[in-house]
Coordinates of C-alpha atoms and ligand atoms in Angstrom, one line a residue:
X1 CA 0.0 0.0 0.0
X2 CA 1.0 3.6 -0.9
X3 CA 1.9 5.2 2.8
X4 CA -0.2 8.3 2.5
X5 CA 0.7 11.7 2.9
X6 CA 0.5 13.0 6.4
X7 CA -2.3 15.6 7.3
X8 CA -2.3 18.3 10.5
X9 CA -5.9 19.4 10.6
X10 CA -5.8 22.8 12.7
X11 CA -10.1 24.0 13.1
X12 CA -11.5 26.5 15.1
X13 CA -12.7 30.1 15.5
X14 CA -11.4 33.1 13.6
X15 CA -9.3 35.3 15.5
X16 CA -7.8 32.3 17.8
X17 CA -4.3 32.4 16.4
X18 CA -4.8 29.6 13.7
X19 CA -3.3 31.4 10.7
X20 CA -0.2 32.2 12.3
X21 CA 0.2 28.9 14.1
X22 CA -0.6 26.7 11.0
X23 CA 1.9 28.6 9.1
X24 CA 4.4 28.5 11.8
X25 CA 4.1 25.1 12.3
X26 CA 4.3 24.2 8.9
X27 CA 7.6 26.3 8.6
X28 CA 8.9 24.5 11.5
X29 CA 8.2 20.8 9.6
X30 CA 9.0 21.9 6.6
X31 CA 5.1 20.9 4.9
X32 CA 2.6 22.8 2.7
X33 CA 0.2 24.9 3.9
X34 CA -3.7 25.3 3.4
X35 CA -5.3 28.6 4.1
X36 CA -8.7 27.3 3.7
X37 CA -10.5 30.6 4.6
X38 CA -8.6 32.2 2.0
X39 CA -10.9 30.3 -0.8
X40 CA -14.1 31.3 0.9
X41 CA -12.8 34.6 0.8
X42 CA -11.8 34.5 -2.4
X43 CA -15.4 33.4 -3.6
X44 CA -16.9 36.6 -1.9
X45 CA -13.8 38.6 -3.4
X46 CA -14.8 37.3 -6.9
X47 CA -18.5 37.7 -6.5
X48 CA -17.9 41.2 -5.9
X49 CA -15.7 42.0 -9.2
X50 CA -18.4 39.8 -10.9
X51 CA -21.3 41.8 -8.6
X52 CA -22.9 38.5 -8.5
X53 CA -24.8 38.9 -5.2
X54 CA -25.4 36.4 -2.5
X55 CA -28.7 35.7 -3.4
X56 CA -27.5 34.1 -6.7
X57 CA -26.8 30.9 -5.3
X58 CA -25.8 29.1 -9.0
X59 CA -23.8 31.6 -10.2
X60 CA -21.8 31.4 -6.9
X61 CA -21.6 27.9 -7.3
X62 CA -19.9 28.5 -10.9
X63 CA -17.4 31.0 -9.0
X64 CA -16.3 28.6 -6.7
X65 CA -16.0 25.5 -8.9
X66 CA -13.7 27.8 -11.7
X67 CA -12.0 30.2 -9.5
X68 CA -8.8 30.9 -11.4
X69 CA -6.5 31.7 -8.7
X70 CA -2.7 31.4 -8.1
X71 CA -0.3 30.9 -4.7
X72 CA 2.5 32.1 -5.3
X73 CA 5.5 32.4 -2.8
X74 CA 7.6 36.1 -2.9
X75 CA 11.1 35.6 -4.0
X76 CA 12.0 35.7 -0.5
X77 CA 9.9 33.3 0.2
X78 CA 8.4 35.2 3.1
X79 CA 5.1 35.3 2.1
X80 CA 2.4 34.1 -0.6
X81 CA 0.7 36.2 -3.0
X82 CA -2.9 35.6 -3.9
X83 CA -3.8 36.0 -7.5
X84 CA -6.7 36.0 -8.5
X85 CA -8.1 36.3 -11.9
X86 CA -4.6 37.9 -12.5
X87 CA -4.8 41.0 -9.7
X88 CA -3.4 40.5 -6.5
X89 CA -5.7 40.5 -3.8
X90 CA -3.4 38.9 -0.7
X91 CA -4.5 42.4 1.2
X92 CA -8.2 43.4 -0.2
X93 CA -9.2 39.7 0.8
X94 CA -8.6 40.0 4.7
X95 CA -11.3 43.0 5.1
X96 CA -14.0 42.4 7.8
X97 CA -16.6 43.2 5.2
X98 CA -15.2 40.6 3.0
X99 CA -14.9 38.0 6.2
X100 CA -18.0 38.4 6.3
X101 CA -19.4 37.9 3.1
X102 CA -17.2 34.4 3.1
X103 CA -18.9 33.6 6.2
X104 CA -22.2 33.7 4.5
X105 CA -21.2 31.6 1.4
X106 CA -19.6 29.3 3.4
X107 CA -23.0 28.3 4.3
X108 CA -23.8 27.5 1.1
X109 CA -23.5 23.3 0.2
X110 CA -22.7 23.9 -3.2
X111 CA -19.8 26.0 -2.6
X112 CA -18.5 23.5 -0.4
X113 CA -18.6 20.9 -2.1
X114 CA -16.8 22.9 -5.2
X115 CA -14.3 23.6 -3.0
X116 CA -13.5 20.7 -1.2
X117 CA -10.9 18.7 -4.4
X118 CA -9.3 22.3 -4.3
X119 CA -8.5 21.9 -0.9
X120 CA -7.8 17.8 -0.9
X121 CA -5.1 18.8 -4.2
X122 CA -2.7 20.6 -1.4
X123 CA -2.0 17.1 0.2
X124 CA 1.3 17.0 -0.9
X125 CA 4.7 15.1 0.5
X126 CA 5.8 15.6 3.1
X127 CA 3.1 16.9 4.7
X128 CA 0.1 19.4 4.8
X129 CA -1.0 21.9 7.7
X130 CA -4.0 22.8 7.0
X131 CA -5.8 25.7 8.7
X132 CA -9.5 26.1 8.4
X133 CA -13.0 24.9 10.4
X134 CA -13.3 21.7 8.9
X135 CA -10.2 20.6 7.7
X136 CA -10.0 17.7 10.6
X137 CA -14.4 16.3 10.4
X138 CA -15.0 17.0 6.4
X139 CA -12.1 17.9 4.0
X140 CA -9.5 16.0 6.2
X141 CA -11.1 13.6 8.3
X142 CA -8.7 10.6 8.0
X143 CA -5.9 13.4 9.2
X144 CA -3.0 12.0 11.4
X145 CA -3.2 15.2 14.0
X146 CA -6.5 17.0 15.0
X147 CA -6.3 20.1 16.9
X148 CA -8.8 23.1 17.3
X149 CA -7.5 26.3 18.5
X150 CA -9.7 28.1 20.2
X151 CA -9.7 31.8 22.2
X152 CA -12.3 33.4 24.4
X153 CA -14.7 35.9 22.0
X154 CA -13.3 38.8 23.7
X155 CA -9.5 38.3 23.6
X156 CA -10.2 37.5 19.8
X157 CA -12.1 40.8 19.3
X158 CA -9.1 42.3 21.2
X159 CA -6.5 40.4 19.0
X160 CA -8.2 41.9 16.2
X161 CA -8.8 45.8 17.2
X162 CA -5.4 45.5 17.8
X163 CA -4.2 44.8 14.5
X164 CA -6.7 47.4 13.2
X165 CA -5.6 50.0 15.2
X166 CA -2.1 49.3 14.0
X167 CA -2.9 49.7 10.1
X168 CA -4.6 53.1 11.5
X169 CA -8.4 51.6 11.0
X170 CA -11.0 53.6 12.4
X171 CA -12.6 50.6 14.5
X172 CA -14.8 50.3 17.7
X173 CA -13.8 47.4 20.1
X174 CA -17.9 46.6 20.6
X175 CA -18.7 46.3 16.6
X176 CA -16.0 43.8 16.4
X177 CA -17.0 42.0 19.5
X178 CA -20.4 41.6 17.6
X179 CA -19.2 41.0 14.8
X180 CA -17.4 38.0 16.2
X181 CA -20.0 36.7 18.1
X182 CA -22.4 36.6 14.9
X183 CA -20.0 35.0 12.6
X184 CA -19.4 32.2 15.7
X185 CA -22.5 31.8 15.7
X186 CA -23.4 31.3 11.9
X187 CA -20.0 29.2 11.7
X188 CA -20.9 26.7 14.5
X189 CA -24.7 26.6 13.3
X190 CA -24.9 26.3 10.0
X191 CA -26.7 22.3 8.8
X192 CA -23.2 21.5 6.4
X193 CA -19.7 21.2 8.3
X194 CA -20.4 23.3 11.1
X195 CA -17.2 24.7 13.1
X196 CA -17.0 22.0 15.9
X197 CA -14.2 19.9 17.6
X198 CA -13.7 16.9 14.8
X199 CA -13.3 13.0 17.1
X200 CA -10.1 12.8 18.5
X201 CA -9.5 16.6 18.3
X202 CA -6.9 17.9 21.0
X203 CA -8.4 21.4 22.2
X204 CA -5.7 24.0 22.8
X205 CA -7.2 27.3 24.4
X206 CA -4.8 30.2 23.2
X207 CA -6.7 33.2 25.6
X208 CA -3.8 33.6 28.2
X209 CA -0.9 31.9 25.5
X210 CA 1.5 33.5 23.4
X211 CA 1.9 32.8 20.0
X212 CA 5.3 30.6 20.2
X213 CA 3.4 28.5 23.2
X214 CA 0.3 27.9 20.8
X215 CA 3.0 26.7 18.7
X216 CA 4.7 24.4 21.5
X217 CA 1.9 22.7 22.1
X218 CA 0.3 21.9 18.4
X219 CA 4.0 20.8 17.8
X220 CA 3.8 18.5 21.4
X221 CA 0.5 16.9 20.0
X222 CA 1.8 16.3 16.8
X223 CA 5.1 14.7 18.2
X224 CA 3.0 12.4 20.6
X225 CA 0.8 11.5 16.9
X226 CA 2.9 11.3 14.0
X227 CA 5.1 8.2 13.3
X228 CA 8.3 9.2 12.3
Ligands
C5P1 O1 -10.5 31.7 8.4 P1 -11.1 32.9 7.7 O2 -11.6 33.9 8.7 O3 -10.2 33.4 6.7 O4 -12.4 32.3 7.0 C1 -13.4 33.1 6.5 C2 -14.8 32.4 6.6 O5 -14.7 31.3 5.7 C3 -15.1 31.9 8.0 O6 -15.8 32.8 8.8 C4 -15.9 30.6 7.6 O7 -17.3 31.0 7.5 C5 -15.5 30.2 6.3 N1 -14.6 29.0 6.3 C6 -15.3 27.8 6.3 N2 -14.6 26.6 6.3 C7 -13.2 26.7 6.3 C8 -12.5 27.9 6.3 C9 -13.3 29.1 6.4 O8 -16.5 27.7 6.3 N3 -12.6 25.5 6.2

């Protein structure tokens, strides 16, 4: 039998620290990465070139299944460019209002489903992080480690105003709280692949941790899981 290429499924919340953990992680083994949110958001960011509105559930659908986008790594390798449709949009993707807008396509089966060979294609050797809200019960679910990272709502509104404020955004810490609280909400209740710990999942809480401790211990669980 072929062995199989080893998967690190990292779910959970927005704002808990799972972007920069996955990545670090990966950096740290050496393996690809999957920014699953990214495709969401690059569905609502191609809806609105297209001003194909949410309402238009097929045409969506079409967006997601032929989204003709690139990753490309910088020559310095320090970070990856998202192209899509030939513009960069690595920046204009990250906005709250287009969060937002991914959140509420997200909830749309068909877009999953779309998505979900997109995001099986990154398993490559050695290794794949992947960083998302169902990467370890739907897209991954055979994956070797399972963790979700998670943060209390208000330290993840805090992480956030924080990294506003420092790109000079006119923000107000009780909007965002809100705003986290709803998206939560519609992540963890929506009928397909709602966020939720996947079986076997080890929970890391990241409220009171740095980010190199977050680190420490996804790297602990996956030294206890993975074979080597
Ligand atoms: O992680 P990020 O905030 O970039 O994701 C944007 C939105 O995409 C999330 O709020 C969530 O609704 C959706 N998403 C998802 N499944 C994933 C990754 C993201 O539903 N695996």
């Amino acid at each position: 039998m072929v062995n199989k290429v080893p998967v690190i499924a990292i779910d959970g919340p927005s704002g808990a620290g799972k972007g920069t953990v996955s990545q670090l992680v990966a950096k740290q083994l050496g393996w690809h990465f999957l920014d699953s949110g990214a495709l969401y958001r690059l569905v609502a960011q191609a809806a609105k070139n297209h001003a194909i509105t949410l309402d238009n559930i097929e045409a969506l659908e079409t967006l997601a299944a032929y989204l003709d986008v690139q990753f490309s790594v910088t020559d310095d390798s320090s970070a990856v460019r998202i192209i899509l449709e030939g513009e960069d949009v690595s920046t204009c993707i990250r906005s709250e209002a287009i969060g937002n807008e991914a959140s509420r396509i997200a909830a749309l089966p068909g877009v999953r489903a779309a998505l979900l060979e997109r995001q099986r294609a990154f398993r490559a050797p050695p290794g794949l992080v992947a960083d998302g809200r169902d990467m370890g019960t739907v897209v991954f679910p055979d994956a070797e480690v399972k963790v979700f990272l998670t943060a209390s709502a208000e330290e993840r509104a805090q992480r956030r105003y924080k990294q506003l404020k420092e790109k000079k955004s006119n923000v107000i810490f009780s909007d965002l709280l809100e705003e986290i609280t709803k998206r939560d909400k519609r992540d963890a209740g929506r009928s397909i692949a709602p966020l939720r710990p996947a079986g076997g999942a080890v929970t890391i809480d990241t409220t009171e941790l740095t980010i190199e401790q977050a680190v420490d211990q996804v790297m602990a669980v996956c030294s206890q899981r993975l074979v080597t």
